[in-house]
Amino acid sequence: MRDVTTIILHPVGAVDPNAIAFLDCELGSIFGVVELRPAIDVPGKACVPERGQLVGGLVLAALPAPKAGEEDAVLGVIDEDMFVADTNFIFGLACGSRAIISLARLRQEFYGLSPNPELFRERAKKEAVHELGHVFGLPHCPDRGCVMAFSNSIGETDFKSSRFCERCRGHLLGVGVEVGI
């Protein structure tokens, strides 16, 4: 059983400090301790100029791995659009103890709409919680209202909650991760 879940929050490249501060606070209230680390550089080899995107797996691999026995999860936050093979884009990606979310498509402005800071923050929270759920062993959930539901569009992200359903919450408790929502 884990004593306290620690989330290591790493901006990747230039990320809005207000978005990072919001995630720092929200993730702390959900998972426990959040430790904000300095930004790391966007890996140049991840850039695919003809797509105007970054290869998500290469960005994820650039995140520092947690040190054994010290941290439970690393979450990177990037403001650039990402994709993985056979996809047009991804909101986020997780593998092992590391996860990354892209804020690019979470902003209304990406879709040619007026900014909506409250909606942007809610989307960022959902994607961060979702990817951290994967880090802690959760698969995608068939409950469309659960934060662990797969989102293939921004509409699906908006539909789901920022909370874990009872089944997913039970799995987290079973692996020693207590959540505040």
PDB file of C-alpha atoms in Angstrom:
ATOM      1  CA  MET A   1       0.000   0.000   0.000  1.00  0.00           C
ATOM      2  CA  ARG A   2       1.325   3.442  -0.928  1.00  0.00           C
ATOM      3  CA  ASP A   3       1.579   6.009   1.843  1.00  0.00           C
ATOM      4  CA  VAL A   4       0.991   9.020  -0.407  1.00  0.00           C
ATOM      5  CA  THR A   5       0.762   9.237  -4.162  1.00  0.00           C
ATOM      6  CA  THR A   6       3.178  11.804  -5.549  1.00  0.00           C
ATOM      7  CA  ILE A   7       2.663  13.299  -8.983  1.00  0.00           C
ATOM      8  CA  ILE A   8       5.736  14.920 -10.528  1.00  0.00           C
ATOM      9  CA  LEU A   9       4.466  17.696 -12.808  1.00  0.00           C
ATOM     10  CA  HIS A  10       6.818  18.649 -15.656  1.00  0.00           C
ATOM     11  CA  PRO A  11       6.050  21.381 -18.191  1.00  0.00           C
ATOM     12  CA  VAL A  12       7.546  20.514 -21.580  1.00  0.00           C
ATOM     13  CA  GLY A  13       8.606  23.611 -23.476  1.00  0.00           C
ATOM     14  CA  ALA A  14       6.782  26.908 -22.967  1.00  0.00           C
ATOM     15  CA  VAL A  15       3.506  26.184 -21.154  1.00  0.00           C
ATOM     16  CA  ASP A  16       1.095  28.771 -19.742  1.00  0.00           C
ATOM     17  CA  PRO A  17       2.054  29.096 -16.046  1.00  0.00           C
ATOM     18  CA  ASN A  18      -1.614  29.573 -15.134  1.00  0.00           C
ATOM     19  CA  ALA A  19      -2.465  26.182 -16.634  1.00  0.00           C
ATOM     20  CA  ILE A  20       0.387  24.563 -14.706  1.00  0.00           C
ATOM     21  CA  ALA A  21      -0.680  26.249 -11.446  1.00  0.00           C
ATOM     22  CA  PHE A  22      -4.263  25.073 -11.971  1.00  0.00           C
ATOM     23  CA  LEU A  23      -3.181  21.470 -12.627  1.00  0.00           C
ATOM     24  CA  ASP A  24      -0.809  21.578  -9.656  1.00  0.00           C
ATOM     25  CA  CYS A  25      -3.695  22.519  -7.366  1.00  0.00           C
ATOM     26  CA  GLU A  26      -6.311  20.197  -8.869  1.00  0.00           C
ATOM     27  CA  LEU A  27      -4.082  17.135  -9.067  1.00  0.00           C
ATOM     28  CA  GLY A  28      -2.978  17.717  -5.479  1.00  0.00           C
ATOM     29  CA  SER A  29      -6.587  17.656  -4.306  1.00  0.00           C
ATOM     30  CA  ILE A  30      -7.245  14.447  -6.239  1.00  0.00           C
ATOM     31  CA  PHE A  31      -4.097  12.356  -5.839  1.00  0.00           C
ATOM     32  CA  GLY A  32      -2.244  13.852  -2.869  1.00  0.00           C
ATOM     33  CA  VAL A  33       1.165  15.402  -3.277  1.00  0.00           C
ATOM     34  CA  VAL A  34       2.220  17.229  -6.449  1.00  0.00           C
ATOM     35  CA  GLU A  35       5.794  18.281  -6.976  1.00  0.00           C
ATOM     36  CA  LEU A  36       6.315  20.863  -9.709  1.00  0.00           C
ATOM     37  CA  ARG A  37       9.595  20.470 -11.550  1.00  0.00           C
ATOM     38  CA  PRO A  38      11.297  22.863 -13.977  1.00  0.00           C
ATOM     39  CA  ALA A  39      10.314  22.756 -17.628  1.00  0.00           C
ATOM     40  CA  ILE A  40      12.238  20.473 -19.922  1.00  0.00           C
ATOM     41  CA  ASP A  41      12.939  21.188 -23.576  1.00  0.00           C
ATOM     42  CA  VAL A  42      10.730  19.842 -26.328  1.00  0.00           C
ATOM     43  CA  PRO A  43      12.794  17.098 -27.975  1.00  0.00           C
ATOM     44  CA  GLY A  44      13.762  18.323 -31.447  1.00  0.00           C
ATOM     45  CA  LYS A  45      13.608  14.809 -32.876  1.00  0.00           C
ATOM     46  CA  ALA A  46       9.877  14.683 -32.024  1.00  0.00           C
ATOM     47  CA  CYS A  47       8.984  17.467 -34.452  1.00  0.00           C
ATOM     48  CA  VAL A  48       7.303  16.487 -37.730  1.00  0.00           C
ATOM     49  CA  PRO A  49       7.182  19.798 -39.643  1.00  0.00           C
ATOM     50  CA  GLU A  50       4.980  18.537 -42.477  1.00  0.00           C
ATOM     51  CA  ARG A  51       2.274  17.690 -39.936  1.00  0.00           C
ATOM     52  CA  GLY A  52       2.888  20.624 -37.609  1.00  0.00           C
ATOM     53  CA  GLN A  53       2.832  18.123 -34.748  1.00  0.00           C
ATOM     54  CA  LEU A  54       5.089  16.217 -32.403  1.00  0.00           C
ATOM     55  CA  VAL A  55       5.461  12.448 -32.138  1.00  0.00           C
ATOM     56  CA  GLY A  56       3.837  11.759 -28.773  1.00  0.00           C
ATOM     57  CA  GLY A  57       5.959   8.730 -27.909  1.00  0.00           C
ATOM     58  CA  LEU A  58       9.186  10.693 -28.368  1.00  0.00           C
ATOM     59  CA  VAL A  59       7.906  13.508 -26.154  1.00  0.00           C
ATOM     60  CA  LEU A  60       6.818  10.979 -23.522  1.00  0.00           C
ATOM     61  CA  ALA A  61      10.228   9.280 -23.649  1.00  0.00           C
ATOM     62  CA  ALA A  62      11.933  12.638 -23.010  1.00  0.00           C
ATOM     63  CA  LEU A  63      10.266  12.931 -19.600  1.00  0.00           C
ATOM     64  CA  PRO A  64      12.532  11.982 -16.708  1.00  0.00           C
ATOM     65  CA  ALA A  65      11.592   8.593 -15.294  1.00  0.00           C
ATOM     66  CA  PRO A  66      10.655   8.526 -11.624  1.00  0.00           C
ATOM     67  CA  LYS A  67      13.424   7.467  -9.261  1.00  0.00           C
ATOM     68  CA  ALA A  68      12.755   4.122  -7.636  1.00  0.00           C
ATOM     69  CA  GLY A  69      10.969   4.533  -4.332  1.00  0.00           C
ATOM     70  CA  GLU A  70      10.666   8.332  -4.586  1.00  0.00           C
ATOM     71  CA  GLU A  71       7.842   9.244  -6.956  1.00  0.00           C
ATOM     72  CA  ASP A  72       4.808   7.410  -8.153  1.00  0.00           C
ATOM     73  CA  ALA A  73       4.070   9.155 -11.456  1.00  0.00           C
ATOM     74  CA  VAL A  74       5.424  11.774 -13.837  1.00  0.00           C
ATOM     75  CA  LEU A  75       3.002  13.941 -15.809  1.00  0.00           C
ATOM     76  CA  GLY A  76       4.300  16.104 -18.615  1.00  0.00           C
ATOM     77  CA  VAL A  77       2.244  18.997 -19.939  1.00  0.00           C
ATOM     78  CA  ILE A  78       2.927  20.419 -23.382  1.00  0.00           C
ATOM     79  CA  ASP A  79       1.242  23.170 -25.348  1.00  0.00           C
ATOM     80  CA  GLU A  80       1.947  21.638 -28.760  1.00  0.00           C
ATOM     81  CA  ASP A  81      -0.183  19.229 -30.775  1.00  0.00           C
ATOM     82  CA  MET A  82       0.863  15.559 -30.735  1.00  0.00           C
ATOM     83  CA  PHE A  83       0.078  12.331 -32.567  1.00  0.00           C
ATOM     84  CA  VAL A  84       1.048   8.678 -32.552  1.00  0.00           C
ATOM     85  CA  ALA A  85       1.145   6.267 -35.514  1.00  0.00           C
ATOM     86  CA  ASP A  86      -2.182   5.814 -37.301  1.00  0.00           C
ATOM     87  CA  THR A  87      -3.848   8.769 -35.543  1.00  0.00           C
ATOM     88  CA  ASN A  88      -4.583  12.353 -36.499  1.00  0.00           C
ATOM     89  CA  PHE A  89      -3.880  13.558 -32.956  1.00  0.00           C
ATOM     90  CA  ILE A  90      -3.826  12.568 -29.300  1.00  0.00           C
ATOM     91  CA  PHE A  91      -4.932  14.461 -26.214  1.00  0.00           C
ATOM     92  CA  GLY A  92      -2.474  12.478 -24.129  1.00  0.00           C
ATOM     93  CA  LEU A  93      -0.393   9.365 -23.786  1.00  0.00           C
ATOM     94  CA  ALA A  94       0.807   7.161 -20.931  1.00  0.00           C
ATOM     95  CA  CYS A  95       3.319   4.356 -20.622  1.00  0.00           C
ATOM     96  CA  GLY A  96       4.648   2.868 -17.414  1.00  0.00           C
ATOM     97  CA  SER A  97       5.051   5.548 -14.751  1.00  0.00           C
ATOM     98  CA  ARG A  98       5.027   8.460 -17.214  1.00  0.00           C
ATOM     99  CA  ALA A  99       2.225  10.329 -18.968  1.00  0.00           C
ATOM    100  CA  ILE A 100       1.926  13.453 -21.096  1.00  0.00           C
ATOM    101  CA  ILE A 101      -1.008  15.651 -22.062  1.00  0.00           C
ATOM    102  CA  SER A 102      -1.223  18.171 -24.883  1.00  0.00           C
ATOM    103  CA  LEU A 103      -3.126  21.375 -24.201  1.00  0.00           C
ATOM    104  CA  ALA A 104      -3.302  22.372 -27.886  1.00  0.00           C
ATOM    105  CA  ARG A 105      -6.679  20.879 -28.800  1.00  0.00           C
ATOM    106  CA  LEU A 106      -8.216  21.572 -25.388  1.00  0.00           C
ATOM    107  CA  ARG A 107      -8.480  25.293 -26.166  1.00  0.00           C
ATOM    108  CA  GLN A 108     -11.562  26.642 -27.918  1.00  0.00           C
ATOM    109  CA  GLU A 109      -9.261  28.771 -30.078  1.00  0.00           C
ATOM    110  CA  PHE A 110      -7.949  25.612 -31.758  1.00  0.00           C
ATOM    111  CA  TYR A 111     -11.435  25.188 -33.264  1.00  0.00           C
ATOM    112  CA  GLY A 112     -11.733  28.852 -34.290  1.00  0.00           C
ATOM    113  CA  LEU A 113     -13.920  29.731 -31.306  1.00  0.00           C
ATOM    114  CA  SER A 114     -13.606  32.420 -28.640  1.00  0.00           C
ATOM    115  CA  PRO A 115     -11.482  31.545 -25.606  1.00  0.00           C
ATOM    116  CA  ASN A 116     -13.266  29.898 -22.687  1.00  0.00           C
ATOM    117  CA  PRO A 117     -10.759  29.633 -19.809  1.00  0.00           C
ATOM    118  CA  GLU A 118     -13.106  27.688 -17.532  1.00  0.00           C
ATOM    119  CA  LEU A 119     -13.831  25.051 -20.191  1.00  0.00           C
ATOM    120  CA  PHE A 120     -10.120  24.833 -21.043  1.00  0.00           C
ATOM    121  CA  ARG A 121      -9.201  24.204 -17.394  1.00  0.00           C
ATOM    122  CA  GLU A 122     -11.889  21.519 -17.040  1.00  0.00           C
ATOM    123  CA  ARG A 123     -10.649  19.759 -20.190  1.00  0.00           C
ATOM    124  CA  ALA A 124      -7.032  19.914 -19.004  1.00  0.00           C
ATOM    125  CA  LYS A 125      -8.036  18.438 -15.645  1.00  0.00           C
ATOM    126  CA  LYS A 126      -9.942  15.593 -17.325  1.00  0.00           C
ATOM    127  CA  GLU A 127      -7.055  14.702 -19.611  1.00  0.00           C
ATOM    128  CA  ALA A 128      -4.494  14.867 -16.791  1.00  0.00           C
ATOM    129  CA  VAL A 129      -6.606  12.664 -14.507  1.00  0.00           C
ATOM    130  CA  HIS A 130      -7.299  10.267 -17.400  1.00  0.00           C
ATOM    131  CA  GLU A 131      -3.627   9.797 -18.282  1.00  0.00           C
ATOM    132  CA  LEU A 132      -2.641   9.411 -14.626  1.00  0.00           C
ATOM    133  CA  GLY A 133      -5.363   6.763 -14.333  1.00  0.00           C
ATOM    134  CA  HIS A 134      -3.496   4.826 -17.043  1.00  0.00           C
ATOM    135  CA  VAL A 135      -0.239   5.232 -15.100  1.00  0.00           C
ATOM    136  CA  PHE A 136      -1.951   3.633 -12.116  1.00  0.00           C
ATOM    137  CA  GLY A 137      -3.125   0.677 -14.203  1.00  0.00           C
ATOM    138  CA  LEU A 138      -6.589   1.664 -15.401  1.00  0.00           C
ATOM    139  CA  PRO A 139      -7.696   0.749 -18.928  1.00  0.00           C
ATOM    140  CA  HIS A 140     -10.286   2.735 -20.867  1.00  0.00           C
ATOM    141  CA  CYS A 141     -13.675   2.473 -19.203  1.00  0.00           C
ATOM    142  CA  PRO A 142     -16.932   1.569 -20.998  1.00  0.00           C
ATOM    143  CA  ASP A 143     -18.814   4.071 -18.774  1.00  0.00           C
ATOM    144  CA  ARG A 144     -18.979   7.153 -21.048  1.00  0.00           C
ATOM    145  CA  GLY A 145     -19.308   9.412 -17.996  1.00  0.00           C
ATOM    146  CA  CYS A 146     -16.138   8.119 -16.317  1.00  0.00           C
ATOM    147  CA  VAL A 147     -12.943  10.129 -16.694  1.00  0.00           C
ATOM    148  CA  MET A 148     -11.343   6.928 -18.023  1.00  0.00           C
ATOM    149  CA  ALA A 149     -13.675   6.772 -21.044  1.00  0.00           C
ATOM    150  CA  PHE A 150     -11.771   7.027 -24.333  1.00  0.00           C
ATOM    151  CA  SER A 151     -12.066  10.430 -26.023  1.00  0.00           C
ATOM    152  CA  ASN A 152     -11.711  10.486 -29.776  1.00  0.00           C
ATOM    153  CA  SER A 153     -13.039  14.044 -30.032  1.00  0.00           C
ATOM    154  CA  ILE A 154     -13.310  17.159 -27.913  1.00  0.00           C
ATOM    155  CA  GLY A 155     -17.060  16.510 -27.638  1.00  0.00           C
ATOM    156  CA  GLU A 156     -16.365  13.166 -25.966  1.00  0.00           C
ATOM    157  CA  THR A 157     -13.949  14.887 -23.594  1.00  0.00           C
ATOM    158  CA  ASP A 158     -16.608  17.459 -22.735  1.00  0.00           C
ATOM    159  CA  PHE A 159     -19.236  14.749 -22.164  1.00  0.00           C
ATOM    160  CA  LYS A 160     -17.305  12.733 -19.616  1.00  0.00           C
ATOM    161  CA  SER A 161     -16.801  13.666 -15.989  1.00  0.00           C
ATOM    162  CA  SER A 162     -13.511  14.511 -14.321  1.00  0.00           C
ATOM    163  CA  ARG A 163     -14.256  11.761 -11.798  1.00  0.00           C
ATOM    164  CA  PHE A 164     -13.587   8.039 -11.703  1.00  0.00           C
ATOM    165  CA  CYS A 165     -16.613   5.747 -11.764  1.00  0.00           C
ATOM    166  CA  GLU A 166     -17.039   3.346  -8.840  1.00  0.00           C
ATOM    167  CA  ARG A 167     -15.387   0.459 -10.719  1.00  0.00           C
ATOM    168  CA  CYS A 168     -12.309   2.522 -11.603  1.00  0.00           C
ATOM    169  CA  ARG A 169     -12.130   4.018  -8.116  1.00  0.00           C
ATOM    170  CA  GLY A 170     -12.245   0.489  -6.695  1.00  0.00           C
ATOM    171  CA  HIS A 171      -9.348  -0.576  -8.918  1.00  0.00           C
ATOM    172  CA  LEU A 172      -7.297   2.415  -7.761  1.00  0.00           C
ATOM    173  CA  LEU A 173      -7.984   1.642  -4.114  1.00  0.00           C
ATOM    174  CA  GLY A 174      -7.007  -1.967  -4.798  1.00  0.00           C
ATOM    175  CA  VAL A 175      -3.550  -0.868  -5.956  1.00  0.00           C
ATOM    176  CA  GLY A 176      -3.156   1.587  -3.086  1.00  0.00           C
ATOM    177  CA  VAL A 177      -4.054   4.840  -4.846  1.00  0.00           C
ATOM    178  CA  GLU A 178      -6.553   6.908  -2.906  1.00  0.00           C
ATOM    179  CA  VAL A 179      -8.264   9.649  -4.840  1.00  0.00           C
ATOM    180  CA  GLY A 180     -10.013  12.725  -3.527  1.00  0.00           C
ATOM    181  CA  ILE A 181     -12.778  12.775  -6.150  1.00  0.00           C
TER     182      ILE A 181
END
